[in-house]
Short mmCIF file of C-alpha atoms in Angstrom, two decimals:
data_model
loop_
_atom_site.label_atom_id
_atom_site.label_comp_id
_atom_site.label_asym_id
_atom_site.label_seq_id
_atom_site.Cartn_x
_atom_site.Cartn_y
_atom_site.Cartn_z
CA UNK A 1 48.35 27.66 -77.15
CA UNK A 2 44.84 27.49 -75.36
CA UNK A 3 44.78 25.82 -72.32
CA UNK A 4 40.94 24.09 -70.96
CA UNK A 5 40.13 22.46 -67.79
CA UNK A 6 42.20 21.30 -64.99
CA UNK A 7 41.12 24.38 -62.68
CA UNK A 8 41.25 22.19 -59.71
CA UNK A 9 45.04 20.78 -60.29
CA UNK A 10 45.76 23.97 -61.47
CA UNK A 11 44.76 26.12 -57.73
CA UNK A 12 46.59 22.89 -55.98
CA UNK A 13 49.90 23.37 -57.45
CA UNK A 14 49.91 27.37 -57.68
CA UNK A 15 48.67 27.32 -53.52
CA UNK A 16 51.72 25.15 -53.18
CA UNK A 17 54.37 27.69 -55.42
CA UNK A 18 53.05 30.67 -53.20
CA UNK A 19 53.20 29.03 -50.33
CA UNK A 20 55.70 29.72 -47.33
CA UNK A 21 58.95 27.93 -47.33
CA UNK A 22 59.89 24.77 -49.35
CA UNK A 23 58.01 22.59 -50.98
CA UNK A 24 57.93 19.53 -53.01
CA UNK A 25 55.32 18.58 -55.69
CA UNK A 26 54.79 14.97 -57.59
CA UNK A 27 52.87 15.64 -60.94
CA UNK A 28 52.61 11.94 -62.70
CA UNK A 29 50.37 9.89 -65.26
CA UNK A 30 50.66 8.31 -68.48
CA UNK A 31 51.70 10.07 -71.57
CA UNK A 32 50.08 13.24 -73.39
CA UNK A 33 47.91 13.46 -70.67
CA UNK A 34 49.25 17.24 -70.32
CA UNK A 35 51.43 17.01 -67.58
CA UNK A 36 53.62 19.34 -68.75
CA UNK A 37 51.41 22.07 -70.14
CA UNK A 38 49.83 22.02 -66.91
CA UNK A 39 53.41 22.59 -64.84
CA UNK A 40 53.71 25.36 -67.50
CA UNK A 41 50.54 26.96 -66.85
CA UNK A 42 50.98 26.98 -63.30
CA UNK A 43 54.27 28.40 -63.64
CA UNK A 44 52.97 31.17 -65.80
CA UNK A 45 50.53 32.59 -63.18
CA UNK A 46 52.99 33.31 -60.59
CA UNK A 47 55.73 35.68 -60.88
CA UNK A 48 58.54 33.93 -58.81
CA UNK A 49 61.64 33.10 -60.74
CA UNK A 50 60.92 29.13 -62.13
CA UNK A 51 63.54 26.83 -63.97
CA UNK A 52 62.49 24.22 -66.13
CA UNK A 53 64.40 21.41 -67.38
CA UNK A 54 63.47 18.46 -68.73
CA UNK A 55 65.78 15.48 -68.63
CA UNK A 56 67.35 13.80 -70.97
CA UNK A 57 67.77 9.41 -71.22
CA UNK A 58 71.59 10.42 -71.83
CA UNK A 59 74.44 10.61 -69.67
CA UNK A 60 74.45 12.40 -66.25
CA UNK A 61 77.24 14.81 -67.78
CA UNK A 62 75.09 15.60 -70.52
CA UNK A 63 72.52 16.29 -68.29
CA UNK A 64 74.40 18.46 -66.18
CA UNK A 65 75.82 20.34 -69.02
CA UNK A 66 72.08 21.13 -70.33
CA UNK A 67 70.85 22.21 -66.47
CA UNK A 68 74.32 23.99 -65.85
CA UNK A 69 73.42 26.70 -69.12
CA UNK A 70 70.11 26.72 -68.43
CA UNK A 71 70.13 28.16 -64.55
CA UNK A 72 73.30 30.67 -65.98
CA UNK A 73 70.77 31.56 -68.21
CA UNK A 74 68.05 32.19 -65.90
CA UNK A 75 69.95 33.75 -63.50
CA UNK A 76 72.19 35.86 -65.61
CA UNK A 77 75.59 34.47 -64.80
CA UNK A 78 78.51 33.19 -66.41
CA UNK A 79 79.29 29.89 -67.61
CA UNK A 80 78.76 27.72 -64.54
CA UNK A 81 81.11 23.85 -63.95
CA UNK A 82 80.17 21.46 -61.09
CA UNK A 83 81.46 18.25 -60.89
CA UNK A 84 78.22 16.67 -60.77
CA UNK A 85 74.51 16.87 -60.76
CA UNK A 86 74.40 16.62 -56.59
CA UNK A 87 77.29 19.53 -56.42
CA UNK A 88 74.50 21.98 -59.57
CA UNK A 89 71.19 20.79 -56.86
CA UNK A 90 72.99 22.01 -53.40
CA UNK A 91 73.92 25.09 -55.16
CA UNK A 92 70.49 26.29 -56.25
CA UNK A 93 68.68 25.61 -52.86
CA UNK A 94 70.94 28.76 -51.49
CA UNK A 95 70.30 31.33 -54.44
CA UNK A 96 65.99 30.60 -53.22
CA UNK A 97 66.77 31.94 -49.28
CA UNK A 98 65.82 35.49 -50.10
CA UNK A 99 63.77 35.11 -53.20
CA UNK A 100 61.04 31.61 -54.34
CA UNK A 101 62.51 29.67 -56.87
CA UNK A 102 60.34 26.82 -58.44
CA UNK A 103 62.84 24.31 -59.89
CA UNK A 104 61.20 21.43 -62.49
CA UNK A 105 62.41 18.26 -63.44
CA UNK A 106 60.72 16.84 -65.99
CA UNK A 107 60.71 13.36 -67.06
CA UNK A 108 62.56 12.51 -63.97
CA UNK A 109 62.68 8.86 -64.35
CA UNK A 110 65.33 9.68 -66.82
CA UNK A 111 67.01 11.86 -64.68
CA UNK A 112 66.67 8.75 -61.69
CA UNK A 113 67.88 6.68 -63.95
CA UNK A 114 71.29 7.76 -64.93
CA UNK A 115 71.82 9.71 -61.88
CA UNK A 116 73.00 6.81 -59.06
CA UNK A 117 70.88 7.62 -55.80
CA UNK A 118 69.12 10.88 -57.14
CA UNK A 119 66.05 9.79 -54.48
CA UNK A 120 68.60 10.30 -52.24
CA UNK A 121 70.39 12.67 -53.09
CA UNK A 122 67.18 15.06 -53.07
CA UNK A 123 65.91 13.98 -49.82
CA UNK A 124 69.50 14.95 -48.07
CA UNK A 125 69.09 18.11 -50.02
CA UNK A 126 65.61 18.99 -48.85
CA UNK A 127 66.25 18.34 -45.24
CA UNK A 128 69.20 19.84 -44.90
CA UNK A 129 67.97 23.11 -46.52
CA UNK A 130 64.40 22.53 -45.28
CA UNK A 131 64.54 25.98 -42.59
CA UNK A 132 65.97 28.79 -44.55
CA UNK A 133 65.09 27.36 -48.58
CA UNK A 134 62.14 29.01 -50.64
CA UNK A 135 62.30 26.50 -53.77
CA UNK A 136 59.26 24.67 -54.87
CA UNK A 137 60.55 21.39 -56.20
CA UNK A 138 58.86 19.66 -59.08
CA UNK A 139 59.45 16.04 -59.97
CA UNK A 140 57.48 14.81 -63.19
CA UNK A 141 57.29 11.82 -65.38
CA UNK A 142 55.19 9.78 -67.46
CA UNK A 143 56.52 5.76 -66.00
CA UNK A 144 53.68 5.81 -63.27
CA UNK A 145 55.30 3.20 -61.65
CA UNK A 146 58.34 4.42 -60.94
CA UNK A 147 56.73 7.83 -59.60
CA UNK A 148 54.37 6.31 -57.58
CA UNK A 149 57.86 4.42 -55.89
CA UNK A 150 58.76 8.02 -54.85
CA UNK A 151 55.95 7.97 -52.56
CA UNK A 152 56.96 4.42 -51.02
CA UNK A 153 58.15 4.02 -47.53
CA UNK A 154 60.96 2.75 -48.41
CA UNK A 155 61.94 5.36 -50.74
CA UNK A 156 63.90 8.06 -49.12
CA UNK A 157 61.66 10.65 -50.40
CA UNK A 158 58.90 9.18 -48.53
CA UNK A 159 57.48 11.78 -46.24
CA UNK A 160 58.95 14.81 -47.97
CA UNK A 161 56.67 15.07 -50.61
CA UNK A 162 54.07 18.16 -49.74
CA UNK A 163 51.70 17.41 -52.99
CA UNK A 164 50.81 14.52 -55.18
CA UNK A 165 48.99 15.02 -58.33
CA UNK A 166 47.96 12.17 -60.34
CA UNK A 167 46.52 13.71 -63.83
CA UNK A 168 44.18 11.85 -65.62
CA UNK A 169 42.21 11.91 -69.02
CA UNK A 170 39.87 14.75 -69.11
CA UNK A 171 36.59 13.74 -69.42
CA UNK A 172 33.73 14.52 -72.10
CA UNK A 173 32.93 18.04 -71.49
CA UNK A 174 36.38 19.48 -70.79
CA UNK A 175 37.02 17.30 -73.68
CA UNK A 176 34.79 19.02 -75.96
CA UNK A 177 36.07 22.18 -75.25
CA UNK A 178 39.12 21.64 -77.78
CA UNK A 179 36.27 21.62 -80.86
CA UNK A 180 33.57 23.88 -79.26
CA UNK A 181 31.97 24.32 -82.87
CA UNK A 182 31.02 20.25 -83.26
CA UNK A 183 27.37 19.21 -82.75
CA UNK A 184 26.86 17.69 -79.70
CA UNK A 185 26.41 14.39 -81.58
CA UNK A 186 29.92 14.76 -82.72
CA UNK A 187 31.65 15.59 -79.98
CA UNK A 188 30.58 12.66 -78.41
CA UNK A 189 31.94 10.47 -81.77
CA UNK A 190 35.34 12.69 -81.42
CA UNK A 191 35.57 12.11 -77.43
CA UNK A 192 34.69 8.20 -78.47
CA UNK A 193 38.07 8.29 -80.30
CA UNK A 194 40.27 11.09 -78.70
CA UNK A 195 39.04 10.29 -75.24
CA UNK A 196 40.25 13.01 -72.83
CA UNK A 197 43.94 13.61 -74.22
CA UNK A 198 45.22 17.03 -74.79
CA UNK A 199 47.40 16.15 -77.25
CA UNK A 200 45.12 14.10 -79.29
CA UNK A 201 42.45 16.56 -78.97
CA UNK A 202 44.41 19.34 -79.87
CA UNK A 203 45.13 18.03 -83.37
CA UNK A 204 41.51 17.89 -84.29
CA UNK A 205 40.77 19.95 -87.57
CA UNK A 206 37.56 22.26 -86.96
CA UNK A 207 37.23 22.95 -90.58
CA UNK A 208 36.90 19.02 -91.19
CA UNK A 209 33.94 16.62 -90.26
CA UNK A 210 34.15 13.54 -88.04
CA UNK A 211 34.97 11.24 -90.49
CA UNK A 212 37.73 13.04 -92.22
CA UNK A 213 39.31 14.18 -88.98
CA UNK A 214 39.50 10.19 -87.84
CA UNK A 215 40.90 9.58 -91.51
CA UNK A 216 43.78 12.21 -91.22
CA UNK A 217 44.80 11.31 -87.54
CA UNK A 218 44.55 7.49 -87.02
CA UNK A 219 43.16 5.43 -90.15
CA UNK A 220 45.00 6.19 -93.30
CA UNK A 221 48.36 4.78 -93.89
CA UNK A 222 51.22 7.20 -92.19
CA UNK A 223 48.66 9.27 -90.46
CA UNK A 224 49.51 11.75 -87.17
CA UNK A 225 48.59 8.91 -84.66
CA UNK A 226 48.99 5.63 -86.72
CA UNK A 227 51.86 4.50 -84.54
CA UNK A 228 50.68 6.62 -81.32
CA UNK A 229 49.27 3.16 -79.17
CA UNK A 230 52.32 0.97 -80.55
CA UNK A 231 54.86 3.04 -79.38
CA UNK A 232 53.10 3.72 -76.11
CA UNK A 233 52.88 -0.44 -75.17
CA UNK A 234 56.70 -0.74 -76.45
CA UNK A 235 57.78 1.71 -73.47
CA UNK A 236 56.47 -0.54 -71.41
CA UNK A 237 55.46 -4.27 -72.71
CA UNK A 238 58.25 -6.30 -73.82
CA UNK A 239 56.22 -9.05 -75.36
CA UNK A 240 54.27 -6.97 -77.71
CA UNK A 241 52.56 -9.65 -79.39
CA UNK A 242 50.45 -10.77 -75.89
CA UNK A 243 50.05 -6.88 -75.71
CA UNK A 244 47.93 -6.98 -79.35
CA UNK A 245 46.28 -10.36 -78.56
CA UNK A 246 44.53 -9.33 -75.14
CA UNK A 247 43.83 -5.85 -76.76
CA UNK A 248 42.20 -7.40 -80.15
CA UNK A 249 40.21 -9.61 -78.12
CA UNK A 250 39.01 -6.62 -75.61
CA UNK A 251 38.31 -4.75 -78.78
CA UNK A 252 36.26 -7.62 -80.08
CA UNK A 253 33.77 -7.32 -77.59
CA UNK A 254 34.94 -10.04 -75.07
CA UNK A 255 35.09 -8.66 -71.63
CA UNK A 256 34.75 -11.69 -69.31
CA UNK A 257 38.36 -13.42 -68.20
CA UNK A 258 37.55 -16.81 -69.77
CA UNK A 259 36.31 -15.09 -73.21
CA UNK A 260 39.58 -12.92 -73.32
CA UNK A 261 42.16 -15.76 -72.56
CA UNK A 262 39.95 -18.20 -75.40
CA UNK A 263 40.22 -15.49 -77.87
CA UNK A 264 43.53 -14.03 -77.05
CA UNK A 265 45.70 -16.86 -77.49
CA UNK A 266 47.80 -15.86 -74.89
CA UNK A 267 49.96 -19.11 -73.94
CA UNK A 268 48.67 -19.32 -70.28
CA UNK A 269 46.50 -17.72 -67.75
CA UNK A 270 49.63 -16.58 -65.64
CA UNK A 271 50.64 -14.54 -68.49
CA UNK A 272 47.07 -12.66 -69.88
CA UNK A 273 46.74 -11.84 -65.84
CA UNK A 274 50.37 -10.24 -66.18
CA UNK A 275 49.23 -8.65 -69.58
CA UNK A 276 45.77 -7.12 -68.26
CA UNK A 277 47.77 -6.34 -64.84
CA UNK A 278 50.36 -3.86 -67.06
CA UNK A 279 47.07 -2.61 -69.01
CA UNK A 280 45.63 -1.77 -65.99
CA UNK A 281 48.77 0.30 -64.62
CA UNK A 282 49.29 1.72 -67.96
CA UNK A 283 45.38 3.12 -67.71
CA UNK A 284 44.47 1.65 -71.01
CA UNK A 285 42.39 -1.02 -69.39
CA UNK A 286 39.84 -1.24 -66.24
CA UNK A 287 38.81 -4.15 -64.12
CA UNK A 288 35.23 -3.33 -63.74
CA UNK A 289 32.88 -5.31 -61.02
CA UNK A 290 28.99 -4.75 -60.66
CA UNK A 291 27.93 -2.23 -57.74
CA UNK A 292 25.48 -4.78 -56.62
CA UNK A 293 28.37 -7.59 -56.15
CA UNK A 294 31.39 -5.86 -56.37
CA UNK A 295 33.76 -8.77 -54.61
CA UNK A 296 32.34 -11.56 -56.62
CA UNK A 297 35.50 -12.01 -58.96
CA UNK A 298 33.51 -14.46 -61.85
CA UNK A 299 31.12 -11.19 -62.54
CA UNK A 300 34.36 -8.75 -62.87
CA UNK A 301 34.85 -7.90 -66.64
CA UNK A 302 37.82 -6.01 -68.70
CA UNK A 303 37.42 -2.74 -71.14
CA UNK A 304 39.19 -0.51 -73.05
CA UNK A 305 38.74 2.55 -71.55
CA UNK A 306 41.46 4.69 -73.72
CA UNK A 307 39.36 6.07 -76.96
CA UNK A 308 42.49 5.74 -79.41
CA UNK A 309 43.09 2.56 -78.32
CA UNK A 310 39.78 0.80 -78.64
CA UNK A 311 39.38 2.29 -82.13
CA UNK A 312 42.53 1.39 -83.37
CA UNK A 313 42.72 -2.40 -82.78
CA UNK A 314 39.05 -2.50 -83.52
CA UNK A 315 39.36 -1.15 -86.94
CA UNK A 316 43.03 -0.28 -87.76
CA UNK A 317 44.81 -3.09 -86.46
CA UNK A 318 41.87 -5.77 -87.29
CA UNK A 319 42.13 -4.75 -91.20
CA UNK A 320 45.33 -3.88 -91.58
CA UNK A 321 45.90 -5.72 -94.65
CA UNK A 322 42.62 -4.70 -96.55
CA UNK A 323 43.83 -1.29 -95.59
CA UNK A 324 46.78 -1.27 -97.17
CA UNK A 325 45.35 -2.04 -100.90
CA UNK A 326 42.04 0.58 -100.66
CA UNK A 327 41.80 4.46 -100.32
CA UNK A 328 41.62 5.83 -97.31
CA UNK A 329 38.18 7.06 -97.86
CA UNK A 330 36.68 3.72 -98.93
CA UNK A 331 38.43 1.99 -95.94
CA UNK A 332 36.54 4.00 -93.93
CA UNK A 333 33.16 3.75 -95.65
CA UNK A 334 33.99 -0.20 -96.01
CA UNK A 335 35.36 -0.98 -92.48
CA UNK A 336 34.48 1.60 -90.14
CA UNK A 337 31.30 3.27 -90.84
CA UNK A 338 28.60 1.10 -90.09
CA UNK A 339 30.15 -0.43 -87.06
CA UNK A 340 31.43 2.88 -85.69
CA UNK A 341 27.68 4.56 -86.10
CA UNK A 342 25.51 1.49 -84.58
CA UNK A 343 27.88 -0.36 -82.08
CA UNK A 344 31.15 1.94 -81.48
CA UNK A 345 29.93 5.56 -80.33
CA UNK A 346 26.49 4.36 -78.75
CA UNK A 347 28.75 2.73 -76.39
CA UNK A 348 30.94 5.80 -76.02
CA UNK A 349 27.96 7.84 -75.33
CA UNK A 350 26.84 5.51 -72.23
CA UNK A 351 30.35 6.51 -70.76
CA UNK A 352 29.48 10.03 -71.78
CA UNK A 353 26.29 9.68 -70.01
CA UNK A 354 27.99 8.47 -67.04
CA UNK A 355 30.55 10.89 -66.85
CA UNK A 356 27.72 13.69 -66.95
CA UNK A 357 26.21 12.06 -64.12
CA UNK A 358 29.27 12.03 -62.09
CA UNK A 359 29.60 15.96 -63.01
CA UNK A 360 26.16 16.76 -61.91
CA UNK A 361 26.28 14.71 -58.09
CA UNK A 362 29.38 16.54 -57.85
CA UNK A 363 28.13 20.02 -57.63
CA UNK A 364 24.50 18.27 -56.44
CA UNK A 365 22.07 18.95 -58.95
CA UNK A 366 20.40 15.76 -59.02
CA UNK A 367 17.44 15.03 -57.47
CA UNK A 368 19.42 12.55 -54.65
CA UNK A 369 23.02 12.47 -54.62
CA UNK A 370 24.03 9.48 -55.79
CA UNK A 371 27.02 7.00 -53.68
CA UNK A 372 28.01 4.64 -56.30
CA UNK A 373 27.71 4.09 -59.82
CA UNK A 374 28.36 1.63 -62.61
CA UNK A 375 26.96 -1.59 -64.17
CA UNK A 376 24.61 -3.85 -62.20
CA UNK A 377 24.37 -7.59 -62.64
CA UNK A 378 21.34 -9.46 -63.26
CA UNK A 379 20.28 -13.37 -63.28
CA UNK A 380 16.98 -14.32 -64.46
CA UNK A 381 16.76 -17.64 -63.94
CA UNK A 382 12.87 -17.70 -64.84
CA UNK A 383 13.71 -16.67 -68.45
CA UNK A 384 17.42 -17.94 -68.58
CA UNK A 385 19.19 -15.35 -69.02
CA UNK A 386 21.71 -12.95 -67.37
CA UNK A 387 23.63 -9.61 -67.84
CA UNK A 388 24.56 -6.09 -67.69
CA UNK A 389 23.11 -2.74 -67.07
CA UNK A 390 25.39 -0.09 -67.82
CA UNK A 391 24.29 3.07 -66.06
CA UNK A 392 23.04 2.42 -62.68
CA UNK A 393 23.29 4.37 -59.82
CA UNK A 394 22.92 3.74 -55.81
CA UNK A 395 21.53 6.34 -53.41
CA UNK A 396 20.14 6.19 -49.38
CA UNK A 397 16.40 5.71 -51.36
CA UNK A 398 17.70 3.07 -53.88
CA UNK A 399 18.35 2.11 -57.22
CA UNK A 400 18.06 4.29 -60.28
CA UNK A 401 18.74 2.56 -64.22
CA UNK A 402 19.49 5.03 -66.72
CA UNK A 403 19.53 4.02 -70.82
CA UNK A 404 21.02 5.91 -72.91
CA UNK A 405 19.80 6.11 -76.44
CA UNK A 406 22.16 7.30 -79.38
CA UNK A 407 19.83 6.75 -82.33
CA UNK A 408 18.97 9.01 -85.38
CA UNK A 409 14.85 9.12 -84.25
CA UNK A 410 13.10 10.73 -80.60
CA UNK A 411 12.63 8.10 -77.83
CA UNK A 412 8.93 7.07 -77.62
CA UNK A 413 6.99 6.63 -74.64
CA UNK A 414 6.47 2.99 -75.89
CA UNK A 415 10.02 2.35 -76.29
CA UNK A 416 10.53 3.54 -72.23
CA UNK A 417 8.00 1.38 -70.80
CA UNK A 418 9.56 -1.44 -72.96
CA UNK A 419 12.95 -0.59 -70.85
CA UNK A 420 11.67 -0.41 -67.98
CA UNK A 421 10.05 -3.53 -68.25
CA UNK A 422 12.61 -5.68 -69.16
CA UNK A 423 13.98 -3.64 -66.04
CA UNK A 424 11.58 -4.58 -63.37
CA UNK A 425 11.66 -8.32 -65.02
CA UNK A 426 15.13 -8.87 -64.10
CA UNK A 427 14.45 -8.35 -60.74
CA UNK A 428 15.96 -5.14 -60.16
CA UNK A 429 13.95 -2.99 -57.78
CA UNK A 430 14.65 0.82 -59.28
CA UNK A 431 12.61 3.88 -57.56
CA UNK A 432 13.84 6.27 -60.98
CA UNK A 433 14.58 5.78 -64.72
CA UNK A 434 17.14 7.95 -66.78
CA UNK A 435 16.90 8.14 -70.02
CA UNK A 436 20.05 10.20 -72.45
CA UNK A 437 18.40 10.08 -76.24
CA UNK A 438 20.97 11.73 -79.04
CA UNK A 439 17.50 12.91 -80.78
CA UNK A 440 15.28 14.45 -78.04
CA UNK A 441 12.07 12.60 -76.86
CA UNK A 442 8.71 12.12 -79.10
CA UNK A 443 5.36 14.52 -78.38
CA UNK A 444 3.90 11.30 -76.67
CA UNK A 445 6.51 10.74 -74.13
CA UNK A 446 5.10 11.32 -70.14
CA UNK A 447 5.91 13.62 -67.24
CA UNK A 448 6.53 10.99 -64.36
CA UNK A 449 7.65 11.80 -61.26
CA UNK A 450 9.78 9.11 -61.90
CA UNK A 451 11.22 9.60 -65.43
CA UNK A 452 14.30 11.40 -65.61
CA UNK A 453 15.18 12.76 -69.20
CA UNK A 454 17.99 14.14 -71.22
CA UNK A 455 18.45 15.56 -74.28
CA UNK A 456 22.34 15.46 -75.81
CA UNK A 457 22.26 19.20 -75.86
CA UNK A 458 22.30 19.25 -71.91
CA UNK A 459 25.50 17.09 -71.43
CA UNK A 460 27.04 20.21 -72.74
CA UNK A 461 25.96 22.81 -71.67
#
């Protein structure tokens, strides 16, 4: 299996393995980001002797049963008892004095669960073998939550933990690198419904367009990923039916507190803030503010920011009667394709946009390094309006707006001093303009000094 991206986490958690002595390692975030495959890859570029065992939401005995064969196994010895999981732990830190050992524990909220004291039981363990143990200890699991409690003060583990990784969604251009042999149009309408997860990514058919690829995975009846968002939110939201509310109304459009709790019909305030709170943790949804009033709580707004999400309670779950009685293919064509082309991936390519930006400041190849970026409020009180920019950055000189264009015909020069009016007549005071067009720039368009353009082709490159 191919493995892209994640160099960074990658170097982190192999300089820990070969490092000197004992070690512990925290690898967390939500599910199929790729925690796993990445613990796997790491383990497969060193050469020290690793176990790996991922836990079971079954008894401790089974547990220890399962762990007990597998380090015989790895170690080449004969059926092994211990009375418990405590007695199995304080007898591997010894066999890692003369030799590393890398031990993983995967899922370990399962593990934590059944196990009575396991926090505890581990920190004992690692201090009292902390001067003459080799072993790299690996706790990993998908409840963020309950990881993140590891790293508490009032956990006992607190203090002993040498590395924390917190994985997240890859973004566009690692991404992309799962279907290499898409247009660059395409990838961004894949990456504006597989987002950044490995395992969604990976199921993508190269031999099938866009549109059939979306129709095999997520929008005909009993496809791969039908029931992929559903059973993520019944892990961890009891009340599923607030769950869809809030998320149909997000997926509507409505972004503002007010507009979600009027659409929603969540039964009170208290509980959509619980709701969007859980959203939040589960990284499905993001509080946004402006970068040009980021404390003013009325101008905060809510999105979806998981791909698979957003598309399936804006299409799937919205129609899921009509698409029960039509083909799959004429669902699509029906209740999908217009919306998807015009309103869905131009707003996935703005996040694209942004997330190329971020990439290039990074490794500074812009022309100033930018400090912030994100959506900038405006009031107009002369014409009576107000609003959103969605791509604006902040540097020592200023301002910069940046509009990104995913439409089937070149941006015109006419078209960018319309933007940048409508810019300048909001009041906001920009020294640059970007603009991102899916289908390049027309003859007529200027070389400004100030005019910053970008053809789709570059974000991947």
């Amino acid at each position: 299996m191919d493995f892209f991206g994640r160099e960074r986490e990658l170097a982190r958690i192999e300089r820990e393995i070969k490092s000197d002595g004992q070690s512990a390692i925290l690898v967390y975030g939500r599910r199929r980001v790729g925690k796993s495959e990445l613990i796997k890859q790491s383990l497969s570029t060193t050469s020290c002797r690793s176990i790996y065992y991922e836990c079971k939401e079954t008894s401790e005995q089974n547990n220890l049963e399962s762990l007990s064969a597998l380090v015989s196994e790895v170690f080449d010895l004969p059926p092994l008892g211990f009375g418990n999981l405590e007695a199995l732990l304080d007898h591997l830190f010894p066999l890692s004095v003369k030799e590393p050992l890398t031990l993983v524990l995967d899922e370990y909220p399962y593990l934590r669960k059944t196990v009575k004291g396991l926090d505890s039981i581990l920190q004992s363990l690692l201090d009292r073998h902390r001067d003459s143990s080799h072993l790299t200890l690996i706790l990993c699991g998908s409840f963020v939550e309950v990881m993140k409690s590891l790293l508490e003060r009032e956990n006992p583990l607190y203090g002993r933990i040498n590395l924390t990784i917190d994985l997240k969604p890859m973004d566009y251009y690692d991404a992309a690198r799962f279907y290499p042999d898409f247009s660059a149009e395409d990838k961004v309408r894949l990456y504006s419904v597989f987002g950044g997860i490995p395992y969604y990514t990976r199921l993508i058919n190269p031999k099938l367009s866009v549109r059939e690829n979306i129709i095999e995975l997520i929008s005909e009846p009993g496809a791969r990923l039908e029931n992929e968002i559903s059973m993520y939110l019944n892990s961890e939201i009891s009340k599923m039916v607030n769950a869809n509310e809030v998320f149909g109304a997000l997926a509507d459009g409505c972004s503002k507190y007010r507009d979600i709790l009027s659409q929603s019909h969540v039964s009170s305030g208290p509980t959509m803030v619980d709701v969007l709170d859980r959203l939040i943790r589960m990284e499905l949804v993001q509080k946004q503010a402006p970068i040009n009033d980021p404390i003013n709580k009325k101008k905060s707004s809510y999105r979806i920011i998981d791909g698979l999400s957003l598309f399936y309670y804006r299409y799937v779950f919205r129609y899921a009667s009509q698409r029960t009685f039509l083909d799959p293919q004429v669902f699509y064509d029906r209740y999908i394709s217009q919306d998807f082309e015009t309103n869905y991936a131009p707003h996935a390519f703005e996040e694209v946009c942004r997330q190329f930006l971020i990439r290039k400041n990074r490794v500074g190849e812009l022309p100033e390094l930018f400090d912030d970026i994100g959506r900038y409020w405006y009031d107009d009180p002369a014409n009576k309006t107000n609003g959103e920019f969605d791509v604006v950055t902040h540097d020592p000189h200023g301002y910069v707006f940046y509009e990104a264009k995913f439409r089937g015909t070149p941006v015109t020069q006419e078209m960018i001093d319309e933007e940048i009016e409508q810019v300048r007549s909001t009041g906001l005071d920009c020294y640059a303009y970007g603009f991102f067009s899916r289908s390049g720039f027309a003859s007529d368009v200027e070389t400004r000094e100030q005019l910053r353009l970008f053809d789709i082709g570059e974000l991947y490159r």
